[in-house]
Amino acid sequence: MYRIKFLFSRSRSLAYISHLDTLRLFIRALRRTDLPLAFSQGFNPHPRLTLALPLPLGVTASNEPGEVYFEAEVSPEQFISELLYQMPEGLQVIKAIEAEPDSPALAALVEAAMYRAELRSFEKNESLNDNLGDITEKSLEKLMQKNEIVFTKSAKKKKDSHINVRPYIIEAKRDTQTGGLVVLKLLLKAGSRGGISPVFFLEQLALESGDESLNAACWNLHRECLYYKKGDILKPLSERM
Amino acid sequence: MHNSKIELVLSRVQKPARYLGNEWNSVHKDHLEMAVIMAFAFPDLYEVGMSNQGLKILYESVNTQNNLLMERVFTPAVDMEEEMRKNNLPLFTLESATPLKNFDVIGFSLQYELSYTNVLNMLDLAGLSLYRSERSSDDPLIIGGGPCTFNPEPLAPFFDLFVLGESEEVLPELLLELAVLKKKDAGRKEILKHFSEIEGVYVPDFYEPIYNEAEKLLKINNKAVAPGRVVKRIVMDLDDAPYPTVPVVPFIQTVHDRAVVELFRGCGRGCRFCQAGYIFRPVRRRSAEKIVAIAKNLVAATGYDELSLSSLSSSDYPHLDQLIEDLDNKLDGDRVKCSLPSLRLDSYSVKLAHRLHQGRRSSLTFAPEAATERLRRVIRKNISENEIYSALNDAVTAGWQGFKLYFMIGLPTEKDEDVEAIISMCRDIRNRFRGRVKGALKLSVSVATFVPKANTPFQWEPQISLQEIIRRQQILVEGFRKIPGIDFSWHDAETSFLEAVFARGDRLLAPLLEKAWKLGCRLDGWSEHFSFALWQQAFAKTGIDGAKYSERRFAFEDCLPWDHLDCGVERELFVRENKLAHSYGEEGGADNV
């Protein structure tokens, strides 16, 4: 069994497909190549491809890690060059490396994610943007002062569970070096050990502000980087590859 | 590619990927270099439209022409429509986000009657007048194709022309012709006159239905150069016909998300209720070599892991077992599984299915349609009780865990005992087989209501009344309540009624459609959107009696609203088949099957 780890980016034109659709897209693209995909065992064998962390609908990304297994040896160069012609515009593999077959799964390593949220300015109205910038900053401050932000998880058959997700917000601040645009940098815990969705964060921010024009749909969300933990320090997952 | 308004709207709606248009294999061309540009409009949601094989065939047959372009558009979901109207965003094609109004031609695929309000809604969202008489030569030519064109009369005042039959050859022909006429600055009337001479093209403006005072249709007069009867177009040799091997691969899951290769067109069985069985005649086969070659190309171009061998009755393909073996050999390296969508209820089919579904054997789908042998003779679904049970027996022996069974109520000559027989047959199946599968036998039963369709032997037959549909459904509900472990479902009576109204309707129904759409009817095929209350308002406000349409029995000598539209089957055959059906009437009838 051979294993390739890769990094891919997703741009606006493909931001609106779900995680499962993204997986399906990768698998179909790989099936169109001559690469020797490895399949799982069982009645319904499927290609062994995973992405480190699902990308939420509407979110673009620049450094998303994923991994895939092959039956025969595939070089990273071959992987990239064969896949290049089969990927639609908007989804691009930017790097690939060979990986040890039994090193830990990428998904298990994910600890946090860095998002960039940019408020869409549809009208060129600077004073409005300034104003929204002020409101954003104030609401952000209020939100971060809270000790508890409750996320209600509703399950089909079980009772709703309530989780305090405030500890999952590692850092959230306004990026001021953006020439008048309203941009937030959000470092949020993510992965199998608990996390918070950036969309939920923005919804809370909108609630705090009471301003319709700040609702979650008004932001362009971009995932810049995923992190793993080395000791107590968060390090970019992309550095491991 | 999308402008910022579309961006904004997409960020606010469910499943925005329905509106993206940059899917794998989608075609993008420079509009300025095209002689004619056409929008293919499917009047239902993306997931339904993208499963339609006709769309794929036409998309490729037009787009392989250098100077022609076809882009796609589907009915926007309710939330999308709301956003579009709020933001003054006109309906646009997916590939280039071009407003529909900018196209030379908008072609609607007319697959079922319940999509008609979507057609009107899409015209309106495009910023076009609904009625042909209110549009100008500068507006796009509005054309229609698909099964409903064998009686498109309720839609006739909205359309410029319909193409009867198979369009893969005639459509590019039409568009190239339009290119020539466009260059000559021909007006709309001149263009339509020209097109009405092309075989298979029906220009409704050139036909005038004549009614008496009681609104009884007396005759249909043809004007200008239009032929008295429009005869459908067919493709004679499927091996030579264009077939899509590079279809668009959707980003999101659609109803039929797989590669499809058509084994043959038409069906030789002649079930009397089945419109497809008549309008797609004659039976034309694709050769096994061609099928294998297409399959190979399809899989390579799409990356699909499932290949559907489609037709109206796939087990009728000669030497299908051999074909499946060939496909297995050719595709095995690609790990593609084949599936057969329409299986006959017999042992041969079970054997084939067994071969195809190695490993996963949940349930097998069959359509006995009627539960008594008499009624099956009436509809010409000639299969005996013994054959049914022996096929089911084979399936259980082969390891299937259950069955999905389709029946119909309201068929001509049906009596309560025929309805009750559905219950007893299913009870019987359950009792016979439940001890023979691992775990519980999965048995699901779905019952539809018969809708008499144009160009079938049952075109003269009435549909049973709405009250009667509900009463017969109630018999089934009561009966199945007493049998545990059967998942029983039935089609909404009101939608079956509406289907019948429009399937046998005429041009007088156009105002009803318009009124229903104005009142807010759309996506009528979706139970969560369908509102019969709104339709009832529309009937009341237009003074149209729906039952007069659905329940009327035509006499053989009556002029039918679709009498000028010819599907290639002799009227005498329909008459003969109808009489034969009734000969099996109440007493059991002639027994010569």
Tab-separated table of N, CA and C in Angstrom, chain A residues 12-18 21-22 24-25 27-29 31-32 37 39-40 43-45 57 71 84-89 120 122 215 217-218 220, chain B residues 1 4-5 7-8 10-13 15-17 20 22-24 249-253 257 299-305 334-337 358-360:
chain	number	residue	atom	x	y	z
A	12	ARG	N	-13.356	30.556	-4.837
A	12	ARG	CA	-14.769	30.954	-4.786
A	12	ARG	C	-15.669	30.126	-5.702
A	13	SER	N	-15.180	29.844	-6.920
A	13	SER	CA	-16.050	29.175	-7.885
A	13	SER	C	-16.449	27.766	-7.447
A	14	LEU	N	-15.734	27.196	-6.495
A	14	LEU	CA	-16.129	25.871	-6.002
A	14	LEU	C	-16.410	25.851	-4.503
A	15	ALA	N	-16.603	27.055	-3.945
A	15	ALA	CA	-16.810	27.124	-2.494
A	15	ALA	C	-18.159	26.557	-2.080
A	16	TYR	N	-19.099	26.500	-3.031
A	16	TYR	CA	-20.449	26.132	-2.635
A	16	TYR	C	-20.767	24.657	-2.776
A	17	ILE	N	-19.791	23.809	-2.665
A	17	ILE	CA	-20.123	22.389	-2.638
A	17	ILE	C	-19.740	21.830	-1.269
A	18	SER	N	-20.510	20.836	-0.842
A	18	SER	CA	-20.350	20.318	0.516
A	18	SER	C	-19.102	19.446	0.628
A	21	ASP	N	-19.564	16.264	-1.333
A	21	ASP	CA	-19.444	16.532	-2.770
A	21	ASP	C	-17.976	16.733	-3.150
A	22	THR	N	-17.219	17.362	-2.272
A	22	THR	CA	-15.793	17.579	-2.541
A	22	THR	C	-15.058	16.239	-2.601
A	24	ARG	N	-16.386	13.329	-3.312
A	24	ARG	CA	-16.834	12.645	-4.519
A	24	ARG	C	-16.108	13.200	-5.745
A	25	LEU	N	-15.932	14.517	-5.733
A	25	LEU	CA	-15.251	15.170	-6.852
A	25	LEU	C	-13.795	14.674	-6.974
A	27	ILE	N	-12.614	11.855	-5.859
A	27	ILE	CA	-12.591	10.441	-6.234
A	27	ILE	C	-12.852	10.271	-7.730
A	28	ARG	N	-13.829	11.023	-8.245
A	28	ARG	CA	-14.112	10.918	-9.684
A	28	ARG	C	-12.922	11.403	-10.510
A	29	ALA	N	-12.285	12.468	-10.042
A	29	ALA	CA	-11.111	12.977	-10.764
A	29	ALA	C	-10.014	11.909	-10.772
A	31	ARG	N	-10.415	8.709	-10.454
A	31	ARG	CA	-10.844	7.575	-11.287
A	31	ARG	C	-10.639	7.853	-12.774
A	32	ARG	N	-10.635	9.124	-13.130
A	32	ARG	CA	-10.412	9.471	-14.541
A	32	ARG	C	-8.933	9.374	-14.924
A	37	LEU	N	-5.575	3.440	-7.874
A	37	LEU	CA	-6.278	3.660	-6.604
A	37	LEU	C	-6.420	2.375	-5.789
A	39	PHE	N	-8.581	0.312	-2.949
A	39	PHE	CA	-9.968	0.303	-2.487
A	39	PHE	C	-10.082	-0.376	-1.128
A	40	SER	N	-11.106	0.016	-0.387
A	40	SER	CA	-11.356	-0.613	0.907
A	40	SER	C	-11.921	-2.007	0.681
A	43	PHE	N	-18.260	-5.309	0.985
A	43	PHE	CA	-19.253	-5.411	-0.081
A	43	PHE	C	-19.253	-4.210	-1.014
A	44	ASN	N	-18.981	-3.053	-0.447
A	44	ASN	CA	-18.976	-1.839	-1.246
A	44	ASN	C	-17.603	-1.170	-1.207
A	45	PRO	N	-16.659	-1.712	-1.948
A	45	PRO	CA	-15.309	-1.148	-1.874
A	45	PRO	C	-15.309	0.296	-2.363
A	57	LEU	N	-19.545	24.601	3.760
A	57	LEU	CA	-20.118	25.171	2.537
A	57	LEU	C	-19.823	26.676	2.475
A	71	GLU	N	-2.482	1.242	-4.783
A	71	GLU	CA	-2.070	-0.171	-4.762
A	71	GLU	C	-0.623	-0.350	-5.179
A	84	LEU	N	-3.827	17.014	-12.355
A	84	LEU	CA	-3.936	18.380	-12.859
A	84	LEU	C	-4.997	18.514	-13.945
A	85	TYR	N	-5.006	17.545	-14.878
A	85	TYR	CA	-5.905	17.643	-16.025
A	85	TYR	C	-7.319	17.194	-15.706
A	86	GLN	N	-7.514	16.655	-14.513
A	86	GLN	CA	-8.827	16.112	-14.184
A	86	GLN	C	-9.572	16.922	-13.131
A	87	MET	N	-8.924	17.974	-12.621
A	87	MET	CA	-9.583	18.764	-11.593
A	87	MET	C	-10.277	19.967	-12.211
A	88	PRO	N	-11.505	20.249	-11.765
A	88	PRO	CA	-12.207	21.415	-12.306
A	88	PRO	C	-11.574	22.707	-11.790
A	89	GLU	N	-11.843	23.762	-12.518
A	89	GLU	CA	-11.366	25.067	-12.106
A	89	GLU	C	-11.912	25.359	-10.704
A	120	ARG	N	-18.226	41.372	2.953
A	120	ARG	CA	-18.398	41.753	1.545
A	120	ARG	C	-18.854	43.193	1.453
A	122	PHE	N	-20.547	45.312	-1.161
A	122	PHE	CA	-21.158	45.246	-2.481
A	122	PHE	C	-21.296	46.623	-3.101
A	215	ASN	N	-24.784	39.605	9.222
A	215	ASN	CA	-25.099	38.177	9.364
A	215	ASN	C	-24.101	37.298	8.600
A	217	ALA	N	-23.968	35.298	6.294
A	217	ALA	CA	-23.915	35.225	4.830
A	217	ALA	C	-23.199	36.427	4.211
A	218	CYS	N	-22.940	37.457	5.020
A	218	CYS	CA	-22.312	38.668	4.480
A	218	CYS	C	-20.788	38.590	4.468
A	220	ASN	N	-17.142	36.685	3.465
A	220	ASN	CA	-16.408	35.691	2.698
A	220	ASN	C	-15.460	34.985	3.654
B	1	MET	N	-16.540	34.397	-12.845
B	1	MET	CA	-17.543	34.198	-13.884
B	1	MET	C	-18.892	34.794	-13.451
B	4	SER	N	-21.345	39.939	-8.935
B	4	SER	CA	-21.416	40.037	-7.479
B	4	SER	C	-22.850	39.860	-6.970
B	5	LYS	N	-23.832	40.202	-7.781
B	5	LYS	CA	-25.222	40.017	-7.370
B	5	LYS	C	-25.525	38.526	-7.222
B	7	GLU	N	-23.307	36.209	-6.694
B	7	GLU	CA	-22.510	35.809	-5.526
B	7	GLU	C	-23.315	35.996	-4.239
B	8	LEU	N	-23.879	37.183	-4.108
B	8	LEU	CA	-24.629	37.528	-2.908
B	8	LEU	C	-25.809	36.581	-2.729
B	10	LEU	N	-26.234	33.625	-4.037
B	10	LEU	CA	-25.798	32.242	-3.776
B	10	LEU	C	-25.418	32.040	-2.313
B	11	SER	N	-24.902	33.083	-1.687
B	11	SER	CA	-24.480	32.929	-0.294
B	11	SER	C	-25.676	32.809	0.634
B	12	ARG	N	-26.864	33.053	0.125
B	12	ARG	CA	-28.041	33.055	0.991
B	12	ARG	C	-28.979	31.894	0.752
B	13	VAL	N	-28.719	31.042	-0.249
B	13	VAL	CA	-29.695	29.999	-0.565
B	13	VAL	C	-29.185	28.607	-0.211
B	15	LYS	N	-28.289	24.767	-0.996
B	15	LYS	CA	-27.673	24.077	-2.123
B	15	LYS	C	-27.266	25.004	-3.276
B	16	PRO	N	-26.419	25.979	-3.003
B	16	PRO	CA	-26.034	26.917	-4.069
B	16	PRO	C	-25.372	26.222	-5.264
B	17	ALA	N	-24.849	25.015	-5.046
B	17	ALA	CA	-24.167	24.325	-6.153
B	17	ALA	C	-25.127	23.989	-7.293
B	20	LEU	N	-24.273	26.645	-10.080
B	20	LEU	CA	-22.888	27.011	-10.379
B	20	LEU	C	-22.525	26.943	-11.861
B	22	ASN	N	-20.157	25.326	-13.523
B	22	ASN	CA	-18.797	25.034	-13.995
B	22	ASN	C	-18.437	23.574	-13.753
B	23	GLU	N	-19.441	22.703	-13.760
B	23	GLU	CA	-19.211	21.286	-13.511
B	23	GLU	C	-18.256	20.695	-14.560
B	24	TRP	N	-17.735	19.529	-14.182
B	24	TRP	CA	-16.833	18.807	-15.080
B	24	TRP	C	-17.554	18.491	-16.392
B	249	VAL	N	-20.736	16.161	-15.348
B	249	VAL	CA	-20.754	15.429	-14.082
B	249	VAL	C	-21.093	16.425	-12.969
B	250	PRO	N	-22.276	16.301	-12.373
B	250	PRO	CA	-22.689	17.286	-11.374
B	250	PRO	C	-21.784	17.277	-10.138
B	251	PHE	N	-21.715	18.425	-9.493
B	251	PHE	CA	-20.962	18.522	-8.230
B	251	PHE	C	-21.756	17.931	-7.082
B	252	ILE	N	-23.080	18.074	-7.177
B	252	ILE	CA	-23.905	17.583	-6.076
B	252	ILE	C	-24.656	16.346	-6.530
B	253	GLN	N	-25.127	15.577	-5.551
B	253	GLN	CA	-25.785	14.340	-5.903
B	253	GLN	C	-27.138	14.618	-6.559
B	257	ASP	N	-27.389	9.632	-10.309
B	257	ASP	CA	-26.024	10.140	-10.372
B	257	ASP	C	-25.102	9.028	-10.870
B	299	VAL	N	-17.179	6.004	-18.856
B	299	VAL	CA	-16.501	5.818	-17.580
B	299	VAL	C	-15.195	6.612	-17.548
B	300	ALA	N	-14.490	6.597	-18.668
B	300	ALA	CA	-13.214	7.326	-18.722
B	300	ALA	C	-13.425	8.834	-18.628
B	301	ALA	N	-14.522	9.323	-19.209
B	301	ALA	CA	-14.732	10.774	-19.253
B	301	ALA	C	-15.389	11.323	-17.999
B	302	THR	N	-16.014	10.442	-17.209
B	302	THR	CA	-16.760	10.947	-16.053
B	302	THR	C	-16.177	10.538	-14.707
B	303	GLY	N	-15.587	9.335	-14.636
B	303	GLY	CA	-15.131	8.829	-13.349
B	303	GLY	C	-16.254	8.213	-12.538
B	304	TYR	N	-17.405	8.002	-13.151
B	304	TYR	CA	-18.516	7.355	-12.441
B	304	TYR	C	-18.158	5.923	-12.065
B	305	ASP	N	-18.730	5.455	-10.954
B	305	ASP	CA	-18.476	4.073	-10.547
B	305	ASP	C	-19.700	3.190	-10.778
B	334	ASP	N	-11.829	-1.027	-13.934
B	334	ASP	CA	-12.231	0.300	-13.497
B	334	ASP	C	-13.146	0.279	-12.281
B	335	ARG	N	-13.444	-0.914	-11.807
B	335	ARG	CA	-14.336	-1.063	-10.660
B	335	ARG	C	-15.641	-0.313	-10.859
B	336	VAL	N	-16.322	-0.669	-11.903
B	336	VAL	CA	-17.615	-0.062	-12.194
B	336	VAL	C	-18.681	-1.123	-12.033
B	337	LYS	N	-19.747	-0.801	-11.331
B	337	LYS	CA	-20.831	-1.777	-11.246
B	337	LYS	C	-21.961	-1.381	-12.193
B	358	GLN	N	-23.923	-8.671	-6.959
B	358	GLN	CA	-23.214	-9.552	-6.044
B	358	GLN	C	-22.814	-8.777	-4.808
B	359	GLY	N	-23.100	-9.380	-3.661
B	359	GLY	CA	-22.728	-8.701	-2.436
B	359	GLY	C	-23.897	-7.956	-1.832
B	360	ARG	N	-24.369	-6.930	-2.513
B	360	ARG	CA	-25.405	-6.111	-1.871
B	360	ARG	C	-26.784	-6.502	-2.408
